[in-house]
XYZ file of C-alpha atoms in Angstrom:
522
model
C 104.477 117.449 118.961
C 103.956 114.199 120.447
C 105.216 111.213 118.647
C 101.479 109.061 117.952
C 100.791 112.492 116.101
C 103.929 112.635 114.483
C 103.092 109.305 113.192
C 100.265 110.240 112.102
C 101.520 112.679 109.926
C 104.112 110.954 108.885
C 101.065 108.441 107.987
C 99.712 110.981 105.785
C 102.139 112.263 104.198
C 103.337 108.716 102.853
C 99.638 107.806 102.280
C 99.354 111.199 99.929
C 103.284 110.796 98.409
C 101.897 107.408 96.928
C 99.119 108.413 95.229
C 101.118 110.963 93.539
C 104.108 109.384 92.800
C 101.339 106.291 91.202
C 99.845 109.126 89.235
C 102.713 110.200 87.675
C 103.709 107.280 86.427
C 100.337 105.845 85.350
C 100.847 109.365 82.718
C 104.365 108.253 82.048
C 103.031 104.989 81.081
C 100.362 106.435 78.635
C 102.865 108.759 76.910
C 103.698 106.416 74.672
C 101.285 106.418 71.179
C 99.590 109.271 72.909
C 98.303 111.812 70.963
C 100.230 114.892 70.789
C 97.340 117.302 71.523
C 96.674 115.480 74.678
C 100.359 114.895 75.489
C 101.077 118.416 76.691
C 98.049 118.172 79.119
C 99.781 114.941 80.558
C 102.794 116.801 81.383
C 101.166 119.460 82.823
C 99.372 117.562 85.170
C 102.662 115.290 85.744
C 104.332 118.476 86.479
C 101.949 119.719 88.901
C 101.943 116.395 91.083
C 105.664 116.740 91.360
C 105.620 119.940 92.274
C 102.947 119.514 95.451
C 104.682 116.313 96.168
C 107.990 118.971 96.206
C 106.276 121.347 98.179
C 104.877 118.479 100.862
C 108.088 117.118 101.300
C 109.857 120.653 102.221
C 107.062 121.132 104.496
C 107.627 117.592 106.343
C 111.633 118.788 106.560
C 112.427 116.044 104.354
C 114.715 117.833 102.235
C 116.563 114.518 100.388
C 112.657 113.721 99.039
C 112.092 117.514 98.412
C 115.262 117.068 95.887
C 114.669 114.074 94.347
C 110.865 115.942 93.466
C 112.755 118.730 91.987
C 114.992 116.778 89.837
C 112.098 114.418 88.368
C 110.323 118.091 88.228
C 113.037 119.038 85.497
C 112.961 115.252 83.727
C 109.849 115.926 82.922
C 109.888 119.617 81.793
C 112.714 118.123 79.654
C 111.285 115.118 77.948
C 110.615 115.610 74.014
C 107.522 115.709 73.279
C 108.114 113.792 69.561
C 109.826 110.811 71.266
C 109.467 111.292 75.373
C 112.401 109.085 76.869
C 110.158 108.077 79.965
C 112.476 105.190 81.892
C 115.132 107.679 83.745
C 111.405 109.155 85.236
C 110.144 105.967 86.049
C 113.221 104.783 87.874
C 113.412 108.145 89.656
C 110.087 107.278 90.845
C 111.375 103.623 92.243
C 114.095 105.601 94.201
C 111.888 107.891 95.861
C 109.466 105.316 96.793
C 112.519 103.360 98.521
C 112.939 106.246 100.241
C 109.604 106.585 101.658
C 109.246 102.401 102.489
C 112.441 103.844 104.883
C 111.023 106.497 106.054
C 108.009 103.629 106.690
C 109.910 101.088 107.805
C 111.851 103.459 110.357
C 115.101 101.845 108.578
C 118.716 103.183 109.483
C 118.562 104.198 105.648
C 115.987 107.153 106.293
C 118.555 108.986 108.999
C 119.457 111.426 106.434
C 115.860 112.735 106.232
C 114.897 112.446 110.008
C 118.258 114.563 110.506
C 116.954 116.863 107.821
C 113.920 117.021 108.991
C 114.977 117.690 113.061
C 117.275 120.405 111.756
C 113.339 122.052 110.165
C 111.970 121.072 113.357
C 109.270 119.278 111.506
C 110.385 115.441 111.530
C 108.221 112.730 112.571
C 110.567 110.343 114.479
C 108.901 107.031 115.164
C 107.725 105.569 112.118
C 104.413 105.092 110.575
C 103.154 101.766 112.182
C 99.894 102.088 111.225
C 97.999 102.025 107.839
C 96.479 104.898 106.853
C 94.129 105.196 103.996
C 91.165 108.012 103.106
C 87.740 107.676 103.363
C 85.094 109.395 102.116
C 83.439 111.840 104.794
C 80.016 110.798 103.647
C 80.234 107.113 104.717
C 82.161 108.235 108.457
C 79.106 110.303 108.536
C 76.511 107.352 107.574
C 78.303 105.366 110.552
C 78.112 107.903 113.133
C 73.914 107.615 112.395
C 73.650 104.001 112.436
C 75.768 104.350 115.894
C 73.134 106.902 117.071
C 69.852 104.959 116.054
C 71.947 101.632 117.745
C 71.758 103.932 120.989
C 68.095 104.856 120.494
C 67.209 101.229 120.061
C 69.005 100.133 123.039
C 67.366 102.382 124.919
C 63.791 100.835 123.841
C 65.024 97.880 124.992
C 66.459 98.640 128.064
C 62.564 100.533 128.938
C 60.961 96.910 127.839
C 63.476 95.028 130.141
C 62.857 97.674 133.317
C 59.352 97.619 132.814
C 59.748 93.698 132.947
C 61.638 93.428 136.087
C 59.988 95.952 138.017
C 56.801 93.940 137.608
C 56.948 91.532 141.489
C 56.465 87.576 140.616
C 53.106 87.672 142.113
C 51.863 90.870 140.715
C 48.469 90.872 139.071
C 49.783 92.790 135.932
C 52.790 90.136 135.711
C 50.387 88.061 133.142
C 48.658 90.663 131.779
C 51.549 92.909 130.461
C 54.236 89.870 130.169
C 53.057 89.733 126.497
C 53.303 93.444 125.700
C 56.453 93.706 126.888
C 58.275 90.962 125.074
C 56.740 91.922 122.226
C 58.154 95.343 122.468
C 61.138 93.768 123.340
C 61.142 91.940 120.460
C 60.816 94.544 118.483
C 63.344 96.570 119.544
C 65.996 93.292 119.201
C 65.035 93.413 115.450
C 65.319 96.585 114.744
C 68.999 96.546 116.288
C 69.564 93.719 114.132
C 68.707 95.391 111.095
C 70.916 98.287 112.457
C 73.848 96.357 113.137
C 73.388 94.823 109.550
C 74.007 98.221 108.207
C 76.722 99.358 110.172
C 78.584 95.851 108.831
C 77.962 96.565 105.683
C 79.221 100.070 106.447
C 82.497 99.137 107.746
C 83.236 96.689 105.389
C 82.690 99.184 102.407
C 85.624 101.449 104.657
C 87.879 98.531 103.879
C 87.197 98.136 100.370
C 89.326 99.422 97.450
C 88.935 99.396 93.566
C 90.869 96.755 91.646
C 91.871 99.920 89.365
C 94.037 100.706 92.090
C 96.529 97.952 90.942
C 96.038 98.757 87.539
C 99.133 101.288 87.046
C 101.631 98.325 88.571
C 100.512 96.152 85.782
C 101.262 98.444 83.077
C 104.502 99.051 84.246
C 105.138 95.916 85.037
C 104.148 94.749 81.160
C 106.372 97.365 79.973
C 109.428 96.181 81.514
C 109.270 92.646 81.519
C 108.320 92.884 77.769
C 111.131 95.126 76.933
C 113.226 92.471 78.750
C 111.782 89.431 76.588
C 111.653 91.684 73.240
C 108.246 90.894 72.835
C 105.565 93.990 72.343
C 102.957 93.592 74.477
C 100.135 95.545 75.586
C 97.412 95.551 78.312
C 93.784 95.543 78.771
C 91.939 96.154 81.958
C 88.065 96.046 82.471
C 86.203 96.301 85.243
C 88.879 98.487 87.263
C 85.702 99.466 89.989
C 85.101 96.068 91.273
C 85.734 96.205 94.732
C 88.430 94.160 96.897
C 89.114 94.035 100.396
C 92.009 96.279 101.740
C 93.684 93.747 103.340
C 93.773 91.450 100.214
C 95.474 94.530 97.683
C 98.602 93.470 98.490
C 97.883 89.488 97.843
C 95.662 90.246 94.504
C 99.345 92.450 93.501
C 101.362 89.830 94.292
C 99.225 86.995 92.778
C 98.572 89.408 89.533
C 102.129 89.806 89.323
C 103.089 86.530 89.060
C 100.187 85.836 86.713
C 100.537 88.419 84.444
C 104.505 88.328 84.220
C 103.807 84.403 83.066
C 101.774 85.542 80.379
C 104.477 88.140 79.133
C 107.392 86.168 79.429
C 106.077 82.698 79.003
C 102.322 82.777 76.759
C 102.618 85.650 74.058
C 105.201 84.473 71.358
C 107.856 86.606 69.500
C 106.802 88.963 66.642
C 107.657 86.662 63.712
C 106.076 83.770 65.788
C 103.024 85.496 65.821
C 103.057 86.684 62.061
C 103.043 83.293 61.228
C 100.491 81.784 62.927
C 98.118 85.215 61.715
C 98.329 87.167 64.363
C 98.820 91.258 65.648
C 102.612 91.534 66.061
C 101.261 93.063 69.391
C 100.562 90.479 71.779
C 97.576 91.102 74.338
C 97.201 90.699 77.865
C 93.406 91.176 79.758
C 93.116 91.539 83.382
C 89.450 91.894 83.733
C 87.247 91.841 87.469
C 84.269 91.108 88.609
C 82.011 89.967 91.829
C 80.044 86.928 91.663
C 78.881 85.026 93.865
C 79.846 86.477 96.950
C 83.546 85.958 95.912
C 85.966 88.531 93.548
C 86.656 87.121 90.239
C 90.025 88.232 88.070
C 91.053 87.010 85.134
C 94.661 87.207 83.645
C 93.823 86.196 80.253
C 96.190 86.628 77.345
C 96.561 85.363 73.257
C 99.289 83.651 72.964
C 100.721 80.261 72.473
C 98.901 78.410 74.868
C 100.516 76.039 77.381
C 102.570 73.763 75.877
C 101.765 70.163 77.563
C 104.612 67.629 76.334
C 107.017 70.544 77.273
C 105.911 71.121 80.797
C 105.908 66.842 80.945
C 109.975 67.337 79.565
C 110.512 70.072 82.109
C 109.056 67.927 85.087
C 111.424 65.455 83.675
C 114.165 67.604 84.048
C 113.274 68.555 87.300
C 113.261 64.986 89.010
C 109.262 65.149 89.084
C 108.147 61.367 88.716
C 105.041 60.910 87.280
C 104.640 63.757 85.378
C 102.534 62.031 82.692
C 99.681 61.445 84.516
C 99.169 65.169 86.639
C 96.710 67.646 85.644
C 97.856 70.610 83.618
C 96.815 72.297 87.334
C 99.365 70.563 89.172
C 102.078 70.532 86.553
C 102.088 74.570 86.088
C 101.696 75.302 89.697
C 104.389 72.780 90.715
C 107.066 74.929 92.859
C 110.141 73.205 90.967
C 108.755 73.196 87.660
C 109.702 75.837 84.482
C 110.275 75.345 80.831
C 112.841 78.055 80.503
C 116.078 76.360 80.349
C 118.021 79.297 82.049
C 116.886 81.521 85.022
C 116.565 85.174 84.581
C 115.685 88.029 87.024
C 112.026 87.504 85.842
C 111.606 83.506 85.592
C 113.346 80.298 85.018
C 113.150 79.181 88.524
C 109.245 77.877 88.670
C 108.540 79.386 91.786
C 106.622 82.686 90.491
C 103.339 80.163 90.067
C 103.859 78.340 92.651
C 104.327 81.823 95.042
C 101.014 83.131 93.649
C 99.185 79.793 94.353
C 100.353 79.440 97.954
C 99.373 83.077 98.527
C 95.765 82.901 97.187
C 95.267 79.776 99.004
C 96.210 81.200 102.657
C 93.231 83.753 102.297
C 91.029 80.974 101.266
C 91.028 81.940 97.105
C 91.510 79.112 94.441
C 93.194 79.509 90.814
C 91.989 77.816 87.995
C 93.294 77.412 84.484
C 92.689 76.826 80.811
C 94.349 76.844 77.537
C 94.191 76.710 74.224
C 97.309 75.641 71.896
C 98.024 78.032 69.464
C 95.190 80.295 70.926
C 96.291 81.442 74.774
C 95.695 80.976 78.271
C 93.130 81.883 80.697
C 93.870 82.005 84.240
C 90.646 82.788 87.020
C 92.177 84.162 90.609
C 89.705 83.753 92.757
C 89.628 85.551 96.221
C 86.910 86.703 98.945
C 85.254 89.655 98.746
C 85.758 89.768 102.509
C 88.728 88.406 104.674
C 86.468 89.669 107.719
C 83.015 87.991 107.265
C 82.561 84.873 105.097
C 79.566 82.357 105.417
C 79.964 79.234 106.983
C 78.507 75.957 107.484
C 78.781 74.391 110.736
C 79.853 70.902 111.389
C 80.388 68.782 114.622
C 82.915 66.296 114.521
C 83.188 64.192 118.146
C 81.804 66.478 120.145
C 83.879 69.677 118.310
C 82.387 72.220 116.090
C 83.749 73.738 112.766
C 83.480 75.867 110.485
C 83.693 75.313 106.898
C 83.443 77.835 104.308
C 80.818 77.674 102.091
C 82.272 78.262 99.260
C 83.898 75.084 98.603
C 80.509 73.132 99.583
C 79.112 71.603 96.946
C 76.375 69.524 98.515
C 75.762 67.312 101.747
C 75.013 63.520 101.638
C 74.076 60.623 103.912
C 77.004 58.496 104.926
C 75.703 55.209 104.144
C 76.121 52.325 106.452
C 79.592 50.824 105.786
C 80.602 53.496 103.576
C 82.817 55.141 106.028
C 85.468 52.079 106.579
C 85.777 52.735 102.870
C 88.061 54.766 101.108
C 85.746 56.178 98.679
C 82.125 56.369 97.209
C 80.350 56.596 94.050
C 79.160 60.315 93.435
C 78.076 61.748 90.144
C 79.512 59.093 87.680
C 83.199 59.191 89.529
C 84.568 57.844 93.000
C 84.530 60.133 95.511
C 87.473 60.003 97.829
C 86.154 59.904 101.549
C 88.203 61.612 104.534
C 86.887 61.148 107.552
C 87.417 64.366 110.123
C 87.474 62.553 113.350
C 90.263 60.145 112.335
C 92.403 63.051 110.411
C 92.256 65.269 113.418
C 92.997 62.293 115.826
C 89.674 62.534 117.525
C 88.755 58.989 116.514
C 90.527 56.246 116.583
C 88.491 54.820 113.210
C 85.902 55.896 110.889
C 82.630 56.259 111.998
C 79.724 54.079 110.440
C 77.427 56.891 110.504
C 76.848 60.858 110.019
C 77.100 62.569 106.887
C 79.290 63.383 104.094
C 80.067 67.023 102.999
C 81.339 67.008 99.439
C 84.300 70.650 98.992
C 85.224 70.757 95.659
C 88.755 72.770 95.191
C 90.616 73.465 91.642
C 88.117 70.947 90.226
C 89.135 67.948 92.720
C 86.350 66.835 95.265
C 86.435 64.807 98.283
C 83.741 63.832 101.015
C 84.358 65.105 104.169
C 82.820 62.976 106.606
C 81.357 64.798 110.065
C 78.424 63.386 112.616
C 76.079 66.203 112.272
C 75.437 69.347 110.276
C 75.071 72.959 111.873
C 73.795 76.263 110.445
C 75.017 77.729 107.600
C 75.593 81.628 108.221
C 77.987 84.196 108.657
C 81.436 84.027 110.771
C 83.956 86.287 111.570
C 86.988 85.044 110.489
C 89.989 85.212 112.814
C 93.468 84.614 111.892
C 95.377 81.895 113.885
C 99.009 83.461 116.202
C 102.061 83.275 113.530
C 103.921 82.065 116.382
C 101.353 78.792 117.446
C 101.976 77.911 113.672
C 98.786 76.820 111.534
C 97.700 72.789 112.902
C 97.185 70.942 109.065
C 93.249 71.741 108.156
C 92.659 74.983 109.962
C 93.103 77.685 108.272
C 92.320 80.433 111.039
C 89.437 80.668 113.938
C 86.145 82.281 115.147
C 84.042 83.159 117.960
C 80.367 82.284 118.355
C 77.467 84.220 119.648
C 77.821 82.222 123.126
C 81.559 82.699 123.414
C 82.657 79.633 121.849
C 85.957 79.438 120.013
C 85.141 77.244 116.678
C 88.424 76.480 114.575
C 87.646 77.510 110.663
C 88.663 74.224 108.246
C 91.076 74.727 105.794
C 88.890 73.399 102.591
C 91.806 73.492 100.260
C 93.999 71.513 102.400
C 91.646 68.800 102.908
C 91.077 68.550 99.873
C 94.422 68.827 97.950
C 96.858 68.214 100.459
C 97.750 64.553 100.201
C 97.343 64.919 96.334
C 99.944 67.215 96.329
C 102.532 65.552 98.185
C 102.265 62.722 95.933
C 102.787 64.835 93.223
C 105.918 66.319 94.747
């Protein structure tokens, strides 16, 4: 067989391990308070993944995995049903998935199964370099007719263009049939437009996911970080269908984790803390999602203490931070040196989990906000974009260079008044509005300019004018990520091509915006 279809086998098999191995946790996980007439079903069905995922793994020749199915196989045939001992399972299930990210990786580490497997004379040798994930037939099917009407529609233009140039310059029928045949051309450019609409649309759905698809981490990862503190603490999801761009699952994990592992370890209080102040000895976590506004919305919200101000002021303190007094409660908790735990554990302590999560989010263009309540809990909003692919845009020219900024952080466009540009800021809506002019930041000009317009980006609930000599369209880009390797110039945050060819570079709202606020805060 050759090796891009052993790959791709190898692909699938890993692709189809995963969702089996997250399965069978996710019913480990809800063992626990289950009721015993649904319990047995739970096993059952645990049982019966393991045993395909057995069965799958023989087949492949990958007789280490085909073991370690077996054995979790008999943990959970095992497991009493009055008081089912689930964490030997669950960290059976972390081994084998270090086995597969081997297999994946093509890591020395997974030579005992590509031996095993050579012996079978099944093995995949390369690895699995390329993502695989399942799509519903229906939609491939829904493509491969917008792809086929694209084709018919070509072809009625490619008649109106013929008809056009077979037509001599001084031919008598030149005038009369010069209308009818741009407006069939016309026609036919409109209906490929609506065409190619649909077949964005299309693809784009192929790359979207269901947030409920991270749902099974966070339970488990609730479970053991609040065995770990000793609190008791339990999770609430809503809105597990909302949809999120493939290519931001991993990002929304890793943010989520961070999140929601603050609000285990650092927002819900101990038992007797919370039988004081009135509350279920039970602490609560809510991850809830939702779309608005062309963007995905998830909360991390949870009912504990709240954030503690005068100790996050006294931890700054502690951690060299001058000026602590005067920073938002934004830039305090997301400060990469700041924690309130005295002592660093394997879960905090070091106040970079935050921090992590915030620098994440912001290098796909998402923002985090935050609010609290002493006494009452904390609320944290992770914003991210429903697309990484195609965001809208308004256009900007800047000495003679376009941009692109994304609309999302627009607020509104203003006038530069005369004089107002050699200043530093402006009044705007009751406050000063600090003013950064793009020609001088990206060394284009050698001073501010005395006229053009101001764009007002709002980030994290800080706004400053962004000052440009003309405004563009607003509409929809493709967003290109900038080479690791070139590095990322300060303000861009990636590229994208225009209709003529053009290569516009994408500004990095949050950057402009924060950045210099930040370092003085550091």
């Amino acid at each position: 067989m050759r090796n891009d279809a052993l790959a791709e086998l190898l692909g699938d098999f890993l692709l189809e391990a995963e969702e089996r191995l997250a399965r069978v946790e996710s019913l480990m996980l809800g063992l626990e308070g289950m009721a015993a007439t649904e319990l047995e079903g739970a096993l059952a069905e645990a049982r019966r993944q393991l045993h395909t995922l057995k069965g799958n793994s023989g087949m492949m020749g990958f007789t280490g995995l085909q073991d370690r199915a077996h054995r979790l196989e008999d943990a959970v045939d095992a497991l009493d049903p009055e008081a089912p001992a689930i964490d030997p399972i669950l960290e059976g299930l972390d081994r084998f998935r270090a086995r597969m990210a081997e297999l994946r990786e093509g890591a020395g580490g997974a030579a005992e199964e590509t031996r095993e497997a050579a012996a079978a004379g099944a093995a995949p040798e390369p690895a699995a370099g390329e993502q695989s994930v399942r799509v519903p037939l229906q939609r491939l099917e829904r493509l491969a007719d917008l792809a086929a009407e694209l084709v018919v529609a070509r072809h009625h233009l490619e008649r109106a263009i013929g008809a056009g140039a077979a037509l001599a310059p001084d031919s008598p029928e030149l005038a009369a049939r010069s209308a009818e045949l741009w407006l069939a051309a016309e026609e036919s450019r409109r209906g490929q437009e609506k065409i190619l609409d649909a077949l964005q649309d299309g693809i784009l759905r192929l790359r979207m996911v269901p947030m409920g698809a991270l749902v099974g981490r966070l339970r488990r990862l609730v479970r053991d970080e609040a065995r770990a503190a000793g609190r008791r603490v339990r999770l609430e999801t809503r809105g597990e269908e909302t949809p999120l761009d493939r290519t931001l699952v991993e990002l929304a994990g890793e943010a989520l984790g961070h999140l929601v592992r603050n609000a285990v370890i650092h927002g819900i209080e101990p038992e007797e803390v919370r039988r004081r102040r009135g509350k279920p000895a039970t602490g609560t976590v809510l991850v809830q999602a939702s779309v608005r506004s062309g963007s995905v919305q998830i909360e991390v919200v949870d009912d504990g203490g709240g954030i503690d101000r005068p100790a996050l002021v006294e931890a700054a303190r502690r951690a060299g931070i001058d000026g602590a007094e005067g920073e938002s409660l934004h830039a305090l908790i997301f400060h990469p040196r700041l924690s309130t735990r005295e002592e660093a554990d394997l879960s905090a302590g070091r106040g970079v989990g935050l921090s992590a999560a915030l620098d994440a989010v912001h290098r796909h263009g998402g923002a985090i906000d935050v609010a609290t309540v002493e006494g009452t809990g904390t609320r944290f909003c992770l914003r991210l974009p429903l697309s990484v692919a195609i965001a809208l845009a308004l256009r900007v020219e800047v000495d003679g260079e376009e941009y692109a900024l994304p609309a999302g952080a627009v607020v509104e466009t203003l006038a530069l008044d005369a004089g107002a540009g050699a200043r530093s800021s402006r009044p705007w809506r009751g406050s000063e509005l600090p003013l950064l002019d793009l020609g001088v930041h990206f060394g284009t000009a050698a001073r501010p300019r005395e006229r053009g317009f101001v764009v007002v980006v709002e980030v994290e609930g800080v706004a400053r004018g962004l000052i440009v000599d003309r405004l563009g369209e607003l509409g929809e880009i493709v967003v290109k990520a900038l080479d690791p390797v070139a590095g990322r110039p300060a303000g861009i945050a990636g590229s994208t091509i225009l209709g003529d060819g053009r290569v516009v570079m994408i500004l990095d709202a949050h950057g402009l915006t924060l950045a210099e606020r930040v370092g003085e805060s550091a």
